[in-house]
CSV table of N, CA and C in Angstrom, one decimal:
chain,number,residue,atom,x,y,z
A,1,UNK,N,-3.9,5.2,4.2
A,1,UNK,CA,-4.6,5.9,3.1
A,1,UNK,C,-4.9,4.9,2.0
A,2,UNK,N,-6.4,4.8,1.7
A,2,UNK,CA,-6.9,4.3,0.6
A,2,UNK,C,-6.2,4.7,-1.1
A,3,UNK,N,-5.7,4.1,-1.9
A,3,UNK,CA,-5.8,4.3,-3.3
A,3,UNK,C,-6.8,3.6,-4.1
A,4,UNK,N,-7.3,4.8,-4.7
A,4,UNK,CA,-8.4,4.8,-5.5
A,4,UNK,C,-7.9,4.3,-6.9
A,5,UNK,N,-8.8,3.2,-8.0
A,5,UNK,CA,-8.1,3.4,-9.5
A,5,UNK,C,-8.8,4.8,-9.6
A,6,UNK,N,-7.7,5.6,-10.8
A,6,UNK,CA,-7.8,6.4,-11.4
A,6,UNK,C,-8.0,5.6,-12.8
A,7,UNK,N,-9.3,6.9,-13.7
A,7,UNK,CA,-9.9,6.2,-14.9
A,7,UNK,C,-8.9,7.5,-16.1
A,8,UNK,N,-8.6,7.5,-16.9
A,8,UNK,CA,-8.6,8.5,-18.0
A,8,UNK,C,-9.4,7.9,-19.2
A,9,UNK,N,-9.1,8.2,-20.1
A,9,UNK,CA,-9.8,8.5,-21.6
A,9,UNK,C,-9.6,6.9,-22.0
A,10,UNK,N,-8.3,6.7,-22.3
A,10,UNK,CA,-7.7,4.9,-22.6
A,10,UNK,C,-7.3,4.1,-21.2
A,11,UNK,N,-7.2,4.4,-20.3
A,11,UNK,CA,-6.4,4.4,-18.8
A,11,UNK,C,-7.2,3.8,-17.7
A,12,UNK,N,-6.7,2.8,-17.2
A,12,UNK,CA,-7.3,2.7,-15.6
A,12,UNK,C,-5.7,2.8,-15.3
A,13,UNK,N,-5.8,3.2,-14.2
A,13,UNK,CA,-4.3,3.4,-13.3
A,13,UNK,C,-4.8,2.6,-11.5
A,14,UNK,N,-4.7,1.4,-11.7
A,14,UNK,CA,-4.8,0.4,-11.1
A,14,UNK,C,-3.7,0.3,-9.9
A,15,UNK,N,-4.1,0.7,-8.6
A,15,UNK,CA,-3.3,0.1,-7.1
A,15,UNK,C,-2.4,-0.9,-7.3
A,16,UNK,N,-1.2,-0.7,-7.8
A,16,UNK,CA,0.2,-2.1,-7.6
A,16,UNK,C,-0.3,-2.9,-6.8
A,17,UNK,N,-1.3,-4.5,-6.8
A,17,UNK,CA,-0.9,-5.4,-5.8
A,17,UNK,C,-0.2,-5.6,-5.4
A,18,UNK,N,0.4,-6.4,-3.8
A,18,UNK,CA,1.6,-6.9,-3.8
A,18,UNK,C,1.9,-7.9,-4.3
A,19,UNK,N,1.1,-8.9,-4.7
A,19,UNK,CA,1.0,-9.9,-5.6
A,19,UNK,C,1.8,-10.3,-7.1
A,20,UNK,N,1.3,-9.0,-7.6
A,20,UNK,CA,1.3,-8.8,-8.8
A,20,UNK,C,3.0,-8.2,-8.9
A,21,UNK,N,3.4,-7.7,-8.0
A,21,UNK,CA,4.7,-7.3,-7.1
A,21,UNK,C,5.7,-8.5,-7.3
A,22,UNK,N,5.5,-9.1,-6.9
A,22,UNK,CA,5.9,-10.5,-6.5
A,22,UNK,C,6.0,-11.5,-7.8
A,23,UNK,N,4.9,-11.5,-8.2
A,23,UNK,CA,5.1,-11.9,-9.6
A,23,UNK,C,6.3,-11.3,-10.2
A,24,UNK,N,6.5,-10.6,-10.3
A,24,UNK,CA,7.4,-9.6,-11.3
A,24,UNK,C,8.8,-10.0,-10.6
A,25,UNK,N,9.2,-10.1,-9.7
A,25,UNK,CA,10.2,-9.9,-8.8
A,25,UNK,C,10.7,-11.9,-8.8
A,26,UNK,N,9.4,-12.5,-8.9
A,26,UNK,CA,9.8,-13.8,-9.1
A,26,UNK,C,9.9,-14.4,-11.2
A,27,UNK,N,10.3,-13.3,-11.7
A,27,UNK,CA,10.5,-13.5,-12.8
A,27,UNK,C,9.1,-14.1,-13.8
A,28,UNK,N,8.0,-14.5,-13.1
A,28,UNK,CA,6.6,-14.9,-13.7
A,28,UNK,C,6.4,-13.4,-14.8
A,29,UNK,N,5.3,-14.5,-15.9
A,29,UNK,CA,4.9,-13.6,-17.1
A,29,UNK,C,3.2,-13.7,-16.3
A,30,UNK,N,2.2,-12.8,-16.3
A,30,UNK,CA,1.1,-12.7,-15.9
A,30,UNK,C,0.5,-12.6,-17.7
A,31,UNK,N,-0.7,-13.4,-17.5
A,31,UNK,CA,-1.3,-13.5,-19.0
A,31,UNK,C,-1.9,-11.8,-19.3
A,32,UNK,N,-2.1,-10.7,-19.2
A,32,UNK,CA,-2.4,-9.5,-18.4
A,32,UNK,C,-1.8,-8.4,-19.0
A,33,UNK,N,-0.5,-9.0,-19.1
A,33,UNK,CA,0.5,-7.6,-19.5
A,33,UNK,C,0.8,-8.0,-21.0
A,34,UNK,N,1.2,-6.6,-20.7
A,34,UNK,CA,1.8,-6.5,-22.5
A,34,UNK,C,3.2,-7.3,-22.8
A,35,UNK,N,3.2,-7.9,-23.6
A,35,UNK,CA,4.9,-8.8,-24.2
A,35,UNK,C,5.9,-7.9,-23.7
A,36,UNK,N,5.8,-6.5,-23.5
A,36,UNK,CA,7.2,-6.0,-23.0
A,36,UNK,C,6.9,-5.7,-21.5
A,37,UNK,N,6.4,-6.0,-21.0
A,37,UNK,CA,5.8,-5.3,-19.4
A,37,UNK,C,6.7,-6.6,-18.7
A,38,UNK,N,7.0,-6.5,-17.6
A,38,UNK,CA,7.8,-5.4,-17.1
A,38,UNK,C,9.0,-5.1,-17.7
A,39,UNK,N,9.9,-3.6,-17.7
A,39,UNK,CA,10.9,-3.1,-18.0
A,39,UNK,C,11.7,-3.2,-16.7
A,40,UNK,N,13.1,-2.9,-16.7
A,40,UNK,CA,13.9,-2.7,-15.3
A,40,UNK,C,13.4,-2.0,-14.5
A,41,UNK,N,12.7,-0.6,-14.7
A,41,UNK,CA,12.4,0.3,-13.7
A,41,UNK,C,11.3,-0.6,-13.0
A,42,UNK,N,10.1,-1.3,-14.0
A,42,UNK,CA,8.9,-1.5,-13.2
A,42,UNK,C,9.8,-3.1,-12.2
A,43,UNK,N,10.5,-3.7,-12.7
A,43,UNK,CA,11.4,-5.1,-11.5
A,43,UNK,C,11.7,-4.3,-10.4
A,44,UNK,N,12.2,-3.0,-10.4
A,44,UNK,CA,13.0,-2.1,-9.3
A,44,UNK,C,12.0,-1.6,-8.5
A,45,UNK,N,10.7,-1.2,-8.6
A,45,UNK,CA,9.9,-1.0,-8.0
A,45,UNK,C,9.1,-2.1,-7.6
A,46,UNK,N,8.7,-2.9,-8.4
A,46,UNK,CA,8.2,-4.4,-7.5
A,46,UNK,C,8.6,-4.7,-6.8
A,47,UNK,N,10.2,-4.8,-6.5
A,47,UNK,CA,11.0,-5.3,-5.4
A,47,UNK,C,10.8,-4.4,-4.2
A,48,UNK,N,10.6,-3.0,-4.7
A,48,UNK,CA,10.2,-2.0,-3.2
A,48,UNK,C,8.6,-2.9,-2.4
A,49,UNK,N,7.9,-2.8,-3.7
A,49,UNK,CA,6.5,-3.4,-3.2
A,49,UNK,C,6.4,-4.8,-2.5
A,50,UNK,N,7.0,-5.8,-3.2
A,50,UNK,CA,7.1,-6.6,-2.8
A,50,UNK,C,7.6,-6.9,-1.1
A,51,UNK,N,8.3,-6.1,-0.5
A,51,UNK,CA,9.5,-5.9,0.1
A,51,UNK,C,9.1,-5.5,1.1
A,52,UNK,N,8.1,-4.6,0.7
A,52,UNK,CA,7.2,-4.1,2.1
A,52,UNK,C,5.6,-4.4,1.7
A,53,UNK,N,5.2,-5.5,1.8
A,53,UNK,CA,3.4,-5.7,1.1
A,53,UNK,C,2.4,-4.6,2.2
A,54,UNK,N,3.1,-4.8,2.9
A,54,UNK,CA,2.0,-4.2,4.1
A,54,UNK,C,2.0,-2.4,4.2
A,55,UNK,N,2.8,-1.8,3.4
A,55,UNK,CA,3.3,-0.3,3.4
A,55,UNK,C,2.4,0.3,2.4
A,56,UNK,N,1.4,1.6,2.3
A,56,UNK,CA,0.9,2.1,1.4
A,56,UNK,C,1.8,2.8,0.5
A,57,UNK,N,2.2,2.4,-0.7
A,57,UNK,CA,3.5,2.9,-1.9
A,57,UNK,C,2.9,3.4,-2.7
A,58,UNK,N,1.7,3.9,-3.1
A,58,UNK,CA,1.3,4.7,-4.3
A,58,UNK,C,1.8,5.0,-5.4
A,59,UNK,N,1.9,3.4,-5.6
A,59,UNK,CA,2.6,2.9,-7.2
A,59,UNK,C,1.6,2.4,-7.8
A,60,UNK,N,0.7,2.6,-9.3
A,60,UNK,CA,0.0,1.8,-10.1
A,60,UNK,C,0.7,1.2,-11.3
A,61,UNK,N,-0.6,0.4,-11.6
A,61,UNK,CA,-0.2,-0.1,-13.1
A,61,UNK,C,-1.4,0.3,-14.0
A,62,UNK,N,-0.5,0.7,-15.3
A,62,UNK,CA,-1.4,1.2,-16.6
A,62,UNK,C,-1.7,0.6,-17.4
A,63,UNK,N,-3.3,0.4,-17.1
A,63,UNK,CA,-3.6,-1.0,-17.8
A,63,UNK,C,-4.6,-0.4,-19.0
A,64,UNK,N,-4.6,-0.6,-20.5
A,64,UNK,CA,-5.3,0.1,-21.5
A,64,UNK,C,-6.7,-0.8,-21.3
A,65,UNK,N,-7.9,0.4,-21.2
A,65,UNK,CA,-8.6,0.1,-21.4
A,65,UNK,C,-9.4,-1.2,-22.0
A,66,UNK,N,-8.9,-0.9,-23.7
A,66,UNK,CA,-9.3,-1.8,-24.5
A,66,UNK,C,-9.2,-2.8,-24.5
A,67,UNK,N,-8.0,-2.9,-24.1
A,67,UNK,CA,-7.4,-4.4,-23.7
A,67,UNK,C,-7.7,-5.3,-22.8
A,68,UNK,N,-7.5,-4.3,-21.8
A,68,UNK,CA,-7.1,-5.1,-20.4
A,68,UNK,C,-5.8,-5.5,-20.3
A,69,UNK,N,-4.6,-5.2,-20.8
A,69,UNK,CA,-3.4,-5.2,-20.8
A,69,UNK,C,-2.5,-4.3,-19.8
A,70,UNK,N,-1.8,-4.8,-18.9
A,70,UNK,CA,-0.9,-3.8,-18.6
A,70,UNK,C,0.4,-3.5,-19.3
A,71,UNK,N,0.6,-2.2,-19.7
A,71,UNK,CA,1.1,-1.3,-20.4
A,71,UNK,C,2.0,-0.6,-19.7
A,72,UNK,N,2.4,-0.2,-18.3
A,72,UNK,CA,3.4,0.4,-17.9
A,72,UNK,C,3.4,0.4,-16.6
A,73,UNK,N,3.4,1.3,-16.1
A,73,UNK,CA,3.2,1.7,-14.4
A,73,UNK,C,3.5,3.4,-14.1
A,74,UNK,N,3.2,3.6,-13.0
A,74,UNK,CA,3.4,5.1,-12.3
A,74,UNK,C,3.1,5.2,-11.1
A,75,UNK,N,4.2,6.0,-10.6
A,75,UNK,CA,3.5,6.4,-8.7
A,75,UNK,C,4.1,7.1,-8.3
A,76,UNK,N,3.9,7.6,-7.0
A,76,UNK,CA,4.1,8.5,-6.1
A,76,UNK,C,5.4,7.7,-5.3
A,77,UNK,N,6.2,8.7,-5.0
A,77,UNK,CA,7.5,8.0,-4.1
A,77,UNK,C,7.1,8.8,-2.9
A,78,UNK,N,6.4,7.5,-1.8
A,78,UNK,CA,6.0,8.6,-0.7
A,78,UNK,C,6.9,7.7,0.2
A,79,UNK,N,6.6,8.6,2.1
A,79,UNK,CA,5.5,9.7,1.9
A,79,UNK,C,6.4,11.0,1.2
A,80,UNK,N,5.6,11.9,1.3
A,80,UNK,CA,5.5,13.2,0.8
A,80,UNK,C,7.2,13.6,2.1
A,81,UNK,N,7.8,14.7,1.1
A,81,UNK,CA,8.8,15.3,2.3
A,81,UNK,C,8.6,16.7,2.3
A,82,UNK,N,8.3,17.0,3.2
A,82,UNK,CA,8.3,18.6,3.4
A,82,UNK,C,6.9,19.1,2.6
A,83,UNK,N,5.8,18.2,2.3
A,83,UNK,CA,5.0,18.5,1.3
A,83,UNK,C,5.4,18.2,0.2
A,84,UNK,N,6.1,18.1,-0.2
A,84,UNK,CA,6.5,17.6,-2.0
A,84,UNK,C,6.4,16.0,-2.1
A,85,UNK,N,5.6,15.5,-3.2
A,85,UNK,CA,6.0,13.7,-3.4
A,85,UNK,C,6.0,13.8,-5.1
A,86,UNK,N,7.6,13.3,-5.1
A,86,UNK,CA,8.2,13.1,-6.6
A,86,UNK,C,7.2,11.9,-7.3
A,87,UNK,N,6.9,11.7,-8.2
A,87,UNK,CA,6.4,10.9,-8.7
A,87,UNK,C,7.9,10.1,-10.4
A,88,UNK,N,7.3,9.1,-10.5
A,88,UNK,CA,8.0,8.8,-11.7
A,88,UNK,C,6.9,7.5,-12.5
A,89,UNK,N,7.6,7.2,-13.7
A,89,UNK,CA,6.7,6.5,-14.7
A,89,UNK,C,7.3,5.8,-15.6
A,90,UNK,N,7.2,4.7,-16.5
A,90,UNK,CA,7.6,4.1,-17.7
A,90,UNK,C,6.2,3.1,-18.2
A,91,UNK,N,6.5,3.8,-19.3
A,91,UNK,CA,5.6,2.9,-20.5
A,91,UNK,C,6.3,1.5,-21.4
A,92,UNK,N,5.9,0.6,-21.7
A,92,UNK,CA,6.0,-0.1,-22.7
A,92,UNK,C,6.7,0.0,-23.3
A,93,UNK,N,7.6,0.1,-24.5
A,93,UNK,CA,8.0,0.7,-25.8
A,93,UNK,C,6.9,0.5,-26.6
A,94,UNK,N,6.2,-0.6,-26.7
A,94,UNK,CA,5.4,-1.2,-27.9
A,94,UNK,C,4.1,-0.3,-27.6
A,95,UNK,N,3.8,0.5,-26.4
A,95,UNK,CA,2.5,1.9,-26.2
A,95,UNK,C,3.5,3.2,-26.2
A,96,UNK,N,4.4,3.4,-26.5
A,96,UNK,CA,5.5,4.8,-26.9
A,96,UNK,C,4.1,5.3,-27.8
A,97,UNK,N,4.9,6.5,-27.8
A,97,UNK,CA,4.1,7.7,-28.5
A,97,UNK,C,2.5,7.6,-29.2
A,98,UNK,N,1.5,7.2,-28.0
A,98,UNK,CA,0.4,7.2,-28.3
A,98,UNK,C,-0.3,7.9,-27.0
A,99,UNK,N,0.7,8.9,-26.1
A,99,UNK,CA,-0.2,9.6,-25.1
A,99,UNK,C,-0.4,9.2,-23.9
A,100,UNK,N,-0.2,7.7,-23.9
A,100,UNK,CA,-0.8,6.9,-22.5
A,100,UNK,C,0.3,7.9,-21.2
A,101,UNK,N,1.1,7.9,-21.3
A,101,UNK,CA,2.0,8.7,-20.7
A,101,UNK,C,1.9,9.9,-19.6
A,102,UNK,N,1.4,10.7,-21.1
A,102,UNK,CA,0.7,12.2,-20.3
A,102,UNK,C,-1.0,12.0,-19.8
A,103,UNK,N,-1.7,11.0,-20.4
A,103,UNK,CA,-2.9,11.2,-19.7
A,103,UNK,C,-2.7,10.3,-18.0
A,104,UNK,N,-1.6,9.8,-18.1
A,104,UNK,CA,-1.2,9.1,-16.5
A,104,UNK,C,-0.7,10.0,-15.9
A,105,UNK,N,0.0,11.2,-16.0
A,105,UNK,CA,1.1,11.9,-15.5
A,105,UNK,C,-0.7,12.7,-15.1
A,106,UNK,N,-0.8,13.4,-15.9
A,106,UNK,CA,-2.5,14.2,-15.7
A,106,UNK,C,-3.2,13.7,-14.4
A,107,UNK,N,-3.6,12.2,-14.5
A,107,UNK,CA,-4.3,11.7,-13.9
A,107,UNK,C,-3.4,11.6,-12.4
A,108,UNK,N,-2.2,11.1,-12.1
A,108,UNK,CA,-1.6,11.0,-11.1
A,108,UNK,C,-1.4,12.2,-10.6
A,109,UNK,N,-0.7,12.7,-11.5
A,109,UNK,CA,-0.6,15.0,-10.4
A,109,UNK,C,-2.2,15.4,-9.8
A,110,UNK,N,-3.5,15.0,-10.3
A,110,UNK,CA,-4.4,15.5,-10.1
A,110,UNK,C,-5.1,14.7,-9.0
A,111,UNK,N,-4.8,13.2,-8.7
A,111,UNK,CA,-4.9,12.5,-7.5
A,111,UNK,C,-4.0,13.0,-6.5
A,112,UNK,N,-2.4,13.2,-7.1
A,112,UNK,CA,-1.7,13.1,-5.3
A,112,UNK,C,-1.9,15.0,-4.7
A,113,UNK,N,-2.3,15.9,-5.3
A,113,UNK,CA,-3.1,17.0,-4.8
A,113,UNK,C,-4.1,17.1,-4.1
A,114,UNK,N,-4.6,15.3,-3.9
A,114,UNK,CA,-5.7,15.4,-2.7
A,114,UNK,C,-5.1,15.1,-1.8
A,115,UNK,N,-4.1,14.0,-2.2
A,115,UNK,CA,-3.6,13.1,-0.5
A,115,UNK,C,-3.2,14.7,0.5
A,116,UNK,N,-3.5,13.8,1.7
A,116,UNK,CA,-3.0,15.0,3.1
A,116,UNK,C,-1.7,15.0,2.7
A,117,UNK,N,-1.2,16.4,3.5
A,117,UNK,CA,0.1,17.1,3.2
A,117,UNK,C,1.0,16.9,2.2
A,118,UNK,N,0.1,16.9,1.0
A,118,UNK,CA,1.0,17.1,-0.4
A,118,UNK,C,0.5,18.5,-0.8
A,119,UNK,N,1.3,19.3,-1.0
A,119,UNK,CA,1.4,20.6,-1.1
A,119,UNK,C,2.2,21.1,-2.9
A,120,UNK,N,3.1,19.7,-3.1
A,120,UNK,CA,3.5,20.2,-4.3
A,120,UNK,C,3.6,18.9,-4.9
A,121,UNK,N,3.8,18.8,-6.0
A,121,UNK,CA,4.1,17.6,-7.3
A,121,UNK,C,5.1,17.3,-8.6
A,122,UNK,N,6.2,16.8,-8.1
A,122,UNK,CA,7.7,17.2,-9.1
A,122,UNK,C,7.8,16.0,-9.7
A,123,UNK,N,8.7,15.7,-10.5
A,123,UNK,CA,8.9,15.1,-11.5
A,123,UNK,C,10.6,15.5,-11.8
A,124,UNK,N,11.7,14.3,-11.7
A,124,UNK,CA,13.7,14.8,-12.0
A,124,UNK,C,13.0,13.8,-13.6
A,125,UNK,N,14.0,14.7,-14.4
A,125,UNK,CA,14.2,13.7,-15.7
A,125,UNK,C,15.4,14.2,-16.0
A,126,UNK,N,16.0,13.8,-16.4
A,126,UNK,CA,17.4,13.8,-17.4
A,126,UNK,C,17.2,14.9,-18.8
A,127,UNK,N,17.8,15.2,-18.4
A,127,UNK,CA,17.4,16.4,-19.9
A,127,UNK,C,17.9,16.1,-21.3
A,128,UNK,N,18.4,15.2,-21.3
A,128,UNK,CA,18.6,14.2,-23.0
A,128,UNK,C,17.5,12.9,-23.0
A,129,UNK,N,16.3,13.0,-22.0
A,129,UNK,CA,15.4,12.0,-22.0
A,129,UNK,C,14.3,12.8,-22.8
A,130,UNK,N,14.1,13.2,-24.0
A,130,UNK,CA,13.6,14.2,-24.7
A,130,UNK,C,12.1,13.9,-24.4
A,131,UNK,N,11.8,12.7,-25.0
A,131,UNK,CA,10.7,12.3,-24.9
A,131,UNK,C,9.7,12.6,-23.7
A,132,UNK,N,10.5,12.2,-22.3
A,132,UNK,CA,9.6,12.3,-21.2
A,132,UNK,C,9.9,13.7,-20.8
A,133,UNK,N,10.7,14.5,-21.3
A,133,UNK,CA,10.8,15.9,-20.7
A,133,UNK,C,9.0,16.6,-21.5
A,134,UNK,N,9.3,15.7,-22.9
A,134,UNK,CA,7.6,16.2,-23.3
A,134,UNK,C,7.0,16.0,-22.4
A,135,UNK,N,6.5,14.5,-22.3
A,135,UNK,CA,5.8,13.9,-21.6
A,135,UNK,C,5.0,15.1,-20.6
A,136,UNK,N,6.1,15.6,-19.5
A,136,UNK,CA,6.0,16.2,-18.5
A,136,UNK,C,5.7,17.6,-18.8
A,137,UNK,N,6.0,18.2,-19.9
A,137,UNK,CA,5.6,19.6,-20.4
A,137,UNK,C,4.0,19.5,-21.3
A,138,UNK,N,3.6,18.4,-22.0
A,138,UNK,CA,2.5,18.1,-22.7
A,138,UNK,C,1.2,18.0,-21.0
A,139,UNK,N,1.6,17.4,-20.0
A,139,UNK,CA,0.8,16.7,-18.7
A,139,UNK,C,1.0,18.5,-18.1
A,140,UNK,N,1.4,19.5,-18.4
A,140,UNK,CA,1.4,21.1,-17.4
A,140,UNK,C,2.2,21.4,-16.6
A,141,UNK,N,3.4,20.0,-16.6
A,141,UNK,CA,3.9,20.8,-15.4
A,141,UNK,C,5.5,21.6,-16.3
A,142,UNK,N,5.8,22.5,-15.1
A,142,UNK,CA,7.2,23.9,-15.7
A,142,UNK,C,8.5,23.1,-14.9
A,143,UNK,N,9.5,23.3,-15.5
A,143,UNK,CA,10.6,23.3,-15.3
A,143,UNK,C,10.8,24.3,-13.8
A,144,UNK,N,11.2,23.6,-13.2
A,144,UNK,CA,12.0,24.5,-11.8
A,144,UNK,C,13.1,24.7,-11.1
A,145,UNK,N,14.1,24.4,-12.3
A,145,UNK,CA,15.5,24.2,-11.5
A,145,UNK,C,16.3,22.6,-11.9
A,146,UNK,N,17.0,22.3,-11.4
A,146,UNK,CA,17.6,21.6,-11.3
A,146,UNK,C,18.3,20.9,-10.3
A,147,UNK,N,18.6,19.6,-10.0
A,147,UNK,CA,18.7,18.6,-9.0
A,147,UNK,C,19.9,17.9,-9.3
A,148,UNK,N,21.1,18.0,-8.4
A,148,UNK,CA,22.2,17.0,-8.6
A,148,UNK,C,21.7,15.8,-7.8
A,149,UNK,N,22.0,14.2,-8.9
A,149,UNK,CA,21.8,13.1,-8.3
A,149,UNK,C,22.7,12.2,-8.7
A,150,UNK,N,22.6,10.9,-8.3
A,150,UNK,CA,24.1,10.1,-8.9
A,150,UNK,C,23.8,9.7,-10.4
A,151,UNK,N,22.6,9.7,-10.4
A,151,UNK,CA,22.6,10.4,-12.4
A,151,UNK,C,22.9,11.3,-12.9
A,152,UNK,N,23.5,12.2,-11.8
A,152,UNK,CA,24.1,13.2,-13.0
A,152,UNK,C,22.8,14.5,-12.6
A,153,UNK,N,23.1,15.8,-13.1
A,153,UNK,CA,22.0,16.6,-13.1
A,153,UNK,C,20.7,16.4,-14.1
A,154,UNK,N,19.7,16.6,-13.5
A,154,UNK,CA,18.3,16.3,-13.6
A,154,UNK,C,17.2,17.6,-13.8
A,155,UNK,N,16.5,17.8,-14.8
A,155,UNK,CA,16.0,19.0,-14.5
A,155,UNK,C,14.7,18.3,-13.5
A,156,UNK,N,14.2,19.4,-12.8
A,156,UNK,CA,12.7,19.2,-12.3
A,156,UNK,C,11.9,19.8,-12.8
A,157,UNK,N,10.5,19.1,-12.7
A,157,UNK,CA,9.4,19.9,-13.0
A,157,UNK,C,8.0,19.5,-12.1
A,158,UNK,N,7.6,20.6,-12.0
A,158,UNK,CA,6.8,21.0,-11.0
A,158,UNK,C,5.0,21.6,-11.9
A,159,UNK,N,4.2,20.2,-10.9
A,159,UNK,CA,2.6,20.5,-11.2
A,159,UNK,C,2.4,22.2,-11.1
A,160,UNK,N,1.9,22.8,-11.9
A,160,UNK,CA,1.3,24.1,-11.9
A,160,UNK,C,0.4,24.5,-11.3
């Protein structure tokens, strides 16, 4: 399966090279990104990509338009199980509360509803992670329960 960039308003949501993977994982600063890019989550997922270059992982990076800066990342944790592919995300600190977030969360739920046999679109957050519980209620998607993990319980929420 091909990944397409997705565009939003401020947003390209740019295909994770494996490259660019690799960079991150070999401690390199790319001229490219934002002074705080990467965070732990986005090292922890490089190392997936990096790890398998040849595997389609439907992880991007969020790169502000204006810029040309990469600003965070987001993707899909495939493949899909039973029809459902959890997705997850982290921004910057230094692009916090300007939206980029939800217009990625938007843009990704409304891509992985095309891939074959994705049937649903969830999202676990921590329910003292206030911010991204918005995030994920601002982007449409409902609370559906709850998920025990070795973090502890998690609520879910599910594309509408």
């Amino acid at each position: 399966m091909s990944f397409p960039d997705l565009t939003t308003d401020r947003l390209v949501l740019r295909p994770w090279p494996a490259e660019e993977a690799a960079a991150v994982v070999a401690g390199e600063r790319l001229p490219h990104w934002a002074a705080d890019f990467p965070a732990a989550g986005d090292r922890m997922i490089a190392g997936i990509i990096a790890g398998n270059p040849d595997q389609p992982h439907g992880h991007y990076l969020m790169m502000e338009r204006e810029t040309g800066l990469t600003v965070g990342a987001i993707g899909l944790k495939l493949p899909a199980a039973d029809g459902a592919v959890e997705f997850g995300y982290g921004v910057a600190p230094s692009r916090r509360c300007r939206g980029y977030t939800t217009e990625a969360v938007r843009a990704l739920v409304a891509f992985a509803r095309t891939v074959p046999g994705v049937a649903e679109v969830f999202a676990t957050v921590d329910p003292a992670n206030v911010p991204s519980v918005r995030v994920l209620e601002k982007a449409g998607l409902r609370r559906d329960g709850t998920v025990d993990s070795d973090e502890g319980l998690l609520h879910r929420y599910v594309a509408g």
